[in-house]
């Protein structure tokens, strides 16, 4: 849950105050994910259940787009379902029960972490499927300026994940080179 290691997860099991802070942060994050999943679920449901007003302009009911919109709907629904389940269970359990039951074995710990992370994974897949569906519909339309705008949109988003990954990862330079790179101030 947005941490590089399990250290904070284990530290939360030591005292009730730490547990309450950890549980509140986890449940709040999952609640935010559930809200977004509900919005994406509604959006994808609209694309799955309605005919386009101008089929020649944005034909999102062609087979490929429709299948991707269904995939988006299914992942948003599954993410919302699992997110609500985790919020209800994790939000109501106490520190001792979480320690003795949810994390009692390595397998249970892995399953618990998977359940806690699955709503975000599912939401990400849902958004990607819906974006891909709309992109394909733009290219299938044959409208040159819509295709141009879709290309500009794709290019404006394509550089963000690599840039974020580069910014989020720790520097892997050896200590000797790291000290050479840092300027010394006056």
PDB file of C-alpha atoms in Angstrom:
ATOM      1  CA  UNK A   1       0.000   0.000   0.000  1.00  0.00           C
ATOM      2  CA  UNK A   2       2.307   2.708  -1.347  1.00  0.00           C
ATOM      3  CA  UNK A   3       5.297   1.688   0.749  1.00  0.00           C
ATOM      4  CA  UNK A   4       8.626   0.325  -0.494  1.00  0.00           C
ATOM      5  CA  UNK A   5       8.772  -2.354   2.201  1.00  0.00           C
ATOM      6  CA  UNK A   6       6.686  -4.089   4.849  1.00  0.00           C
ATOM      7  CA  UNK A   7       8.464  -2.293   7.699  1.00  0.00           C
ATOM      8  CA  UNK A   8       5.621   0.135   8.381  1.00  0.00           C
ATOM      9  CA  UNK A   9       3.090  -2.696   8.072  1.00  0.00           C
ATOM     10  CA  UNK A  10       4.898  -4.643  10.812  1.00  0.00           C
ATOM     11  CA  UNK A  11       5.463  -1.535  12.934  1.00  0.00           C
ATOM     12  CA  UNK A  12       1.702  -0.909  12.928  1.00  0.00           C
ATOM     13  CA  UNK A  13       1.160  -4.221  14.713  1.00  0.00           C
ATOM     14  CA  UNK A  14       3.211  -3.114  17.749  1.00  0.00           C
ATOM     15  CA  UNK A  15       0.883  -0.531  19.309  1.00  0.00           C
ATOM     16  CA  UNK A  16      -2.758   0.454  19.022  1.00  0.00           C
ATOM     17  CA  UNK A  17      -1.876   4.044  18.077  1.00  0.00           C
ATOM     18  CA  UNK A  18       0.343   2.921  15.186  1.00  0.00           C
ATOM     19  CA  UNK A  19      -2.325   0.447  14.104  1.00  0.00           C
ATOM     20  CA  UNK A  20      -5.013   3.140  14.038  1.00  0.00           C
ATOM     21  CA  UNK A  21      -2.811   5.440  11.930  1.00  0.00           C
ATOM     22  CA  UNK A  22      -1.966   2.623   9.507  1.00  0.00           C
ATOM     23  CA  UNK A  23      -5.561   1.423   9.265  1.00  0.00           C
ATOM     24  CA  UNK A  24      -6.907   4.942   8.693  1.00  0.00           C
ATOM     25  CA  UNK A  25      -4.399   5.626   5.892  1.00  0.00           C
ATOM     26  CA  UNK A  26      -5.108   2.260   4.246  1.00  0.00           C
ATOM     27  CA  UNK A  27      -8.885   2.587   4.450  1.00  0.00           C
ATOM     28  CA  UNK A  28      -8.806   6.204   3.211  1.00  0.00           C
ATOM     29  CA  UNK A  29      -6.718   5.214   0.188  1.00  0.00           C
ATOM     30  CA  UNK A  30      -9.025   2.329  -0.593  1.00  0.00           C
ATOM     31  CA  UNK A  31     -12.080   4.573  -0.221  1.00  0.00           C
ATOM     32  CA  UNK A  32     -10.582   7.010  -2.747  1.00  0.00           C
ATOM     33  CA  UNK A  33      -9.903   4.118  -5.118  1.00  0.00           C
ATOM     34  CA  UNK A  34     -13.486   2.915  -4.666  1.00  0.00           C
ATOM     35  CA  UNK A  35     -14.862   6.351  -5.561  1.00  0.00           C
ATOM     36  CA  UNK A  36     -12.795   6.493  -8.750  1.00  0.00           C
ATOM     37  CA  UNK A  37     -13.730   2.888  -9.590  1.00  0.00           C
ATOM     38  CA  UNK A  38     -17.403   3.835  -9.272  1.00  0.00           C
ATOM     39  CA  UNK A  39     -16.912   6.722 -11.685  1.00  0.00           C
ATOM     40  CA  UNK A  40     -15.052   4.552 -14.203  1.00  0.00           C
ATOM     41  CA  UNK A  41     -17.695   1.845 -13.786  1.00  0.00           C
ATOM     42  CA  UNK A  42     -20.420   4.344 -14.647  1.00  0.00           C
ATOM     43  CA  UNK A  43     -18.496   5.718 -17.609  1.00  0.00           C
ATOM     44  CA  UNK A  44     -17.766   2.301 -19.066  1.00  0.00           C
ATOM     45  CA  UNK A  45     -21.389   1.244 -18.472  1.00  0.00           C
ATOM     46  CA  UNK A  46     -22.519   4.175 -20.591  1.00  0.00           C
ATOM     47  CA  UNK A  47     -20.236   3.139 -23.439  1.00  0.00           C
ATOM     48  CA  UNK A  48     -21.376  -0.484 -23.178  1.00  0.00           C
ATOM     49  CA  UNK A  49     -25.101   0.260 -23.019  1.00  0.00           C
ATOM     50  CA  UNK A  50     -25.664   3.158 -25.440  1.00  0.00           C
ATOM     51  CA  UNK A  51     -25.390   3.736 -29.169  1.00  0.00           C
ATOM     52  CA  UNK A  52     -23.151   6.603 -30.265  1.00  0.00           C
ATOM     53  CA  UNK A  53     -25.124   9.675 -31.329  1.00  0.00           C
ATOM     54  CA  UNK A  54     -22.953   9.963 -34.449  1.00  0.00           C
ATOM     55  CA  UNK A  55     -21.658   6.522 -35.393  1.00  0.00           C
ATOM     56  CA  UNK A  56     -19.529   7.976 -38.197  1.00  0.00           C
ATOM     57  CA  UNK A  57     -17.861  10.386 -35.762  1.00  0.00           C
ATOM     58  CA  UNK A  58     -16.917   8.045 -32.905  1.00  0.00           C
ATOM     59  CA  UNK A  59     -17.879   4.397 -33.568  1.00  0.00           C
ATOM     60  CA  UNK A  60     -17.280   3.017 -30.092  1.00  0.00           C
ATOM     61  CA  UNK A  61     -19.624   0.084 -30.674  1.00  0.00           C
ATOM     62  CA  UNK A  62     -17.339  -1.705 -33.114  1.00  0.00           C
ATOM     63  CA  UNK A  63     -16.297  -5.129 -31.844  1.00  0.00           C
ATOM     64  CA  UNK A  64     -12.801  -4.246 -30.552  1.00  0.00           C
ATOM     65  CA  UNK A  65     -13.947  -1.104 -28.765  1.00  0.00           C
ATOM     66  CA  UNK A  66     -16.961  -2.874 -27.305  1.00  0.00           C
ATOM     67  CA  UNK A  67     -14.852  -5.773 -25.979  1.00  0.00           C
ATOM     68  CA  UNK A  68     -12.390  -3.332 -24.381  1.00  0.00           C
ATOM     69  CA  UNK A  69     -15.266  -1.335 -22.862  1.00  0.00           C
ATOM     70  CA  UNK A  70     -16.676  -4.590 -21.436  1.00  0.00           C
ATOM     71  CA  UNK A  71     -13.219  -5.376 -20.017  1.00  0.00           C
ATOM     72  CA  UNK A  72     -13.126  -1.905 -18.483  1.00  0.00           C
ATOM     73  CA  UNK A  73     -16.577  -2.432 -16.981  1.00  0.00           C
ATOM     74  CA  UNK A  74     -15.616  -5.846 -15.581  1.00  0.00           C
ATOM     75  CA  UNK A  75     -12.366  -4.609 -14.016  1.00  0.00           C
ATOM     76  CA  UNK A  76     -14.032  -1.530 -12.542  1.00  0.00           C
ATOM     77  CA  UNK A  77     -16.779  -3.716 -11.089  1.00  0.00           C
ATOM     78  CA  UNK A  78     -14.286  -6.262  -9.732  1.00  0.00           C
ATOM     79  CA  UNK A  79     -12.051  -3.533  -8.316  1.00  0.00           C
ATOM     80  CA  UNK A  80     -14.996  -1.878  -6.626  1.00  0.00           C
ATOM     81  CA  UNK A  81     -16.221  -5.187  -5.214  1.00  0.00           C
ATOM     82  CA  UNK A  82     -12.826  -6.161  -3.819  1.00  0.00           C
ATOM     83  CA  UNK A  83     -12.170  -2.617  -2.602  1.00  0.00           C
ATOM     84  CA  UNK A  84     -15.419  -2.519  -0.661  1.00  0.00           C
ATOM     85  CA  UNK A  85     -14.727  -5.941   0.834  1.00  0.00           C
ATOM     86  CA  UNK A  86     -11.249  -4.930   1.983  1.00  0.00           C
ATOM     87  CA  UNK A  87     -12.506  -1.617   3.411  1.00  0.00           C
ATOM     88  CA  UNK A  88     -15.219  -3.404   5.379  1.00  0.00           C
ATOM     89  CA  UNK A  89     -12.918  -6.115   6.721  1.00  0.00           C
ATOM     90  CA  UNK A  90      -9.748  -4.081   7.280  1.00  0.00           C
ATOM     91  CA  UNK A  91     -11.671  -1.107   8.625  1.00  0.00           C
ATOM     92  CA  UNK A  92     -13.388  -3.147  11.314  1.00  0.00           C
ATOM     93  CA  UNK A  93     -10.598  -5.453  12.477  1.00  0.00           C
ATOM     94  CA  UNK A  94      -8.346  -4.724  15.402  1.00  0.00           C
ATOM     95  CA  UNK A  95      -4.570  -4.954  15.615  1.00  0.00           C
ATOM     96  CA  UNK A  96      -4.438  -8.333  17.354  1.00  0.00           C
ATOM     97  CA  UNK A  97      -6.869  -9.994  14.917  1.00  0.00           C
ATOM     98  CA  UNK A  98      -4.984  -8.593  11.922  1.00  0.00           C
ATOM     99  CA  UNK A  99      -1.731  -9.913  13.350  1.00  0.00           C
ATOM    100  CA  UNK A 100      -3.055 -13.357  14.332  1.00  0.00           C
ATOM    101  CA  UNK A 101      -5.294 -13.983  11.317  1.00  0.00           C
ATOM    102  CA  UNK A 102      -4.497 -11.797   8.292  1.00  0.00           C
ATOM    103  CA  UNK A 103      -0.722 -12.068   8.652  1.00  0.00           C
ATOM    104  CA  UNK A 104      -0.325 -15.312  10.611  1.00  0.00           C
ATOM    105  CA  UNK A 105       1.481 -17.130   7.789  1.00  0.00           C
ATOM    106  CA  UNK A 106       3.498 -16.006   4.786  1.00  0.00           C
ATOM    107  CA  UNK A 107       0.716 -17.157   2.457  1.00  0.00           C
ATOM    108  CA  UNK A 108      -1.955 -15.213   4.370  1.00  0.00           C
ATOM    109  CA  UNK A 109       0.270 -12.129   4.373  1.00  0.00           C
ATOM    110  CA  UNK A 110       0.734 -12.394   0.590  1.00  0.00           C
ATOM    111  CA  UNK A 111      -3.002 -12.874   0.091  1.00  0.00           C
ATOM    112  CA  UNK A 112      -3.809  -9.918   2.354  1.00  0.00           C
ATOM    113  CA  UNK A 113      -1.385  -7.678   0.477  1.00  0.00           C
ATOM    114  CA  UNK A 114      -2.803  -8.890  -2.834  1.00  0.00           C
ATOM    115  CA  UNK A 115      -6.366  -8.156  -1.684  1.00  0.00           C
ATOM    116  CA  UNK A 116      -5.317  -4.698  -0.503  1.00  0.00           C
ATOM    117  CA  UNK A 117      -3.560  -3.911  -3.777  1.00  0.00           C
ATOM    118  CA  UNK A 118      -6.026  -5.521  -6.171  1.00  0.00           C
ATOM    119  CA  UNK A 119      -8.509  -2.603  -6.286  1.00  0.00           C
ATOM    120  CA  UNK A 120      -5.757  -0.302  -7.577  1.00  0.00           C
ATOM    121  CA  UNK A 121      -4.495  -2.870 -10.102  1.00  0.00           C
ATOM    122  CA  UNK A 122      -8.018  -3.520 -11.320  1.00  0.00           C
ATOM    123  CA  UNK A 123      -8.808   0.202 -11.565  1.00  0.00           C
ATOM    124  CA  UNK A 124      -5.629   0.806 -13.567  1.00  0.00           C
ATOM    125  CA  UNK A 125      -6.534  -1.980 -16.001  1.00  0.00           C
ATOM    126  CA  UNK A 126     -10.065  -0.625 -16.294  1.00  0.00           C
ATOM    127  CA  UNK A 127      -8.840   2.876 -17.147  1.00  0.00           C
ATOM    128  CA  UNK A 128      -6.329   1.534 -19.655  1.00  0.00           C
ATOM    129  CA  UNK A 129      -8.982  -0.617 -21.376  1.00  0.00           C
ATOM    130  CA  UNK A 130     -11.380   2.326 -21.617  1.00  0.00           C
ATOM    131  CA  UNK A 131      -8.678   4.649 -22.975  1.00  0.00           C
ATOM    132  CA  UNK A 132      -7.637   2.045 -25.535  1.00  0.00           C
ATOM    133  CA  UNK A 133     -11.257   1.531 -26.562  1.00  0.00           C
ATOM    134  CA  UNK A 134     -11.753   5.244 -27.165  1.00  0.00           C
ATOM    135  CA  UNK A 135      -8.430   5.548 -28.982  1.00  0.00           C
ATOM    136  CA  UNK A 136      -9.393   2.729 -31.363  1.00  0.00           C
ATOM    137  CA  UNK A 137     -12.774   4.382 -31.935  1.00  0.00           C
ATOM    138  CA  UNK A 138     -11.019   7.648 -32.814  1.00  0.00           C
ATOM    139  CA  UNK A 139      -8.801   5.926 -35.368  1.00  0.00           C
ATOM    140  CA  UNK A 140     -11.704   3.883 -36.762  1.00  0.00           C
ATOM    141  CA  UNK A 141     -13.752   7.021 -37.365  1.00  0.00           C
ATOM    142  CA  UNK A 142     -11.755   8.104 -40.410  1.00  0.00           C
ATOM    143  CA  UNK A 143     -12.035  11.740 -39.309  1.00  0.00           C
ATOM    144  CA  UNK A 144      -8.515  13.080 -39.845  1.00  0.00           C
ATOM    145  CA  UNK A 145      -8.584  15.817 -37.196  1.00  0.00           C
ATOM    146  CA  UNK A 146      -9.955  13.402 -34.589  1.00  0.00           C
ATOM    147  CA  UNK A 147      -7.170  10.954 -35.440  1.00  0.00           C
ATOM    148  CA  UNK A 148      -4.666  13.821 -35.152  1.00  0.00           C
ATOM    149  CA  UNK A 149      -6.039  14.821 -31.738  1.00  0.00           C
ATOM    150  CA  UNK A 150      -5.930  11.180 -30.563  1.00  0.00           C
ATOM    151  CA  UNK A 151      -2.283  10.955 -31.674  1.00  0.00           C
ATOM    152  CA  UNK A 152      -1.388  14.177 -29.848  1.00  0.00           C
ATOM    153  CA  UNK A 153      -3.187  12.870 -26.756  1.00  0.00           C
ATOM    154  CA  UNK A 154      -1.324   9.560 -26.871  1.00  0.00           C
ATOM    155  CA  UNK A 155       2.016  11.317 -27.278  1.00  0.00           C
ATOM    156  CA  UNK A 156       1.220  13.682 -24.418  1.00  0.00           C
ATOM    157  CA  UNK A 157       0.610  10.697 -22.096  1.00  0.00           C
ATOM    158  CA  UNK A 158       3.241   8.260 -23.381  1.00  0.00           C
ATOM    159  CA  UNK A 159       6.205   9.992 -21.759  1.00  0.00           C
ATOM    160  CA  UNK A 160       4.629  10.229 -18.278  1.00  0.00           C
ATOM    161  CA  UNK A 161       5.050   6.623 -17.006  1.00  0.00           C
ATOM    162  CA  UNK A 162       8.779   6.397 -17.882  1.00  0.00           C
ATOM    163  CA  UNK A 163       9.398   9.839 -16.381  1.00  0.00           C
ATOM    164  CA  UNK A 164       7.508   8.924 -13.211  1.00  0.00           C
ATOM    165  CA  UNK A 165       9.408   5.636 -12.913  1.00  0.00           C
ATOM    166  CA  UNK A 166      12.701   7.470 -13.326  1.00  0.00           C
ATOM    167  CA  UNK A 167      11.763  10.049 -10.671  1.00  0.00           C
ATOM    168  CA  UNK A 168      10.365   7.466  -8.237  1.00  0.00           C
ATOM    169  CA  UNK A 169      13.289   5.043  -8.314  1.00  0.00           C
ATOM    170  CA  UNK A 170      16.279   5.532  -6.076  1.00  0.00           C
ATOM    171  CA  UNK A 171      19.545   6.527  -7.605  1.00  0.00           C
ATOM    172  CA  UNK A 172      21.732   3.489  -8.123  1.00  0.00           C
ATOM    173  CA  UNK A 173      25.033   5.276  -8.470  1.00  0.00           C
ATOM    174  CA  UNK A 174      27.880   4.014  -6.313  1.00  0.00           C
ATOM    175  CA  UNK A 175      28.511   6.185  -3.215  1.00  0.00           C
ATOM    176  CA  UNK A 176      31.760   7.510  -4.667  1.00  0.00           C
ATOM    177  CA  UNK A 177      30.031   8.845  -7.784  1.00  0.00           C
ATOM    178  CA  UNK A 178      27.111  10.274  -5.803  1.00  0.00           C
ATOM    179  CA  UNK A 179      29.466  12.461  -3.789  1.00  0.00           C
ATOM    180  CA  UNK A 180      31.135  13.691  -6.989  1.00  0.00           C
ATOM    181  CA  UNK A 181      27.786  14.782  -8.451  1.00  0.00           C
ATOM    182  CA  UNK A 182      26.676  16.888  -5.488  1.00  0.00           C
ATOM    183  CA  UNK A 183      27.963  20.444  -5.590  1.00  0.00           C
ATOM    184  CA  UNK A 184      29.305  21.831  -2.370  1.00  0.00           C
ATOM    185  CA  UNK A 185      27.845  25.182  -1.408  1.00  0.00           C
ATOM    186  CA  UNK A 186      29.660  28.225   0.015  1.00  0.00           C
TER     187      UNK A 186
END
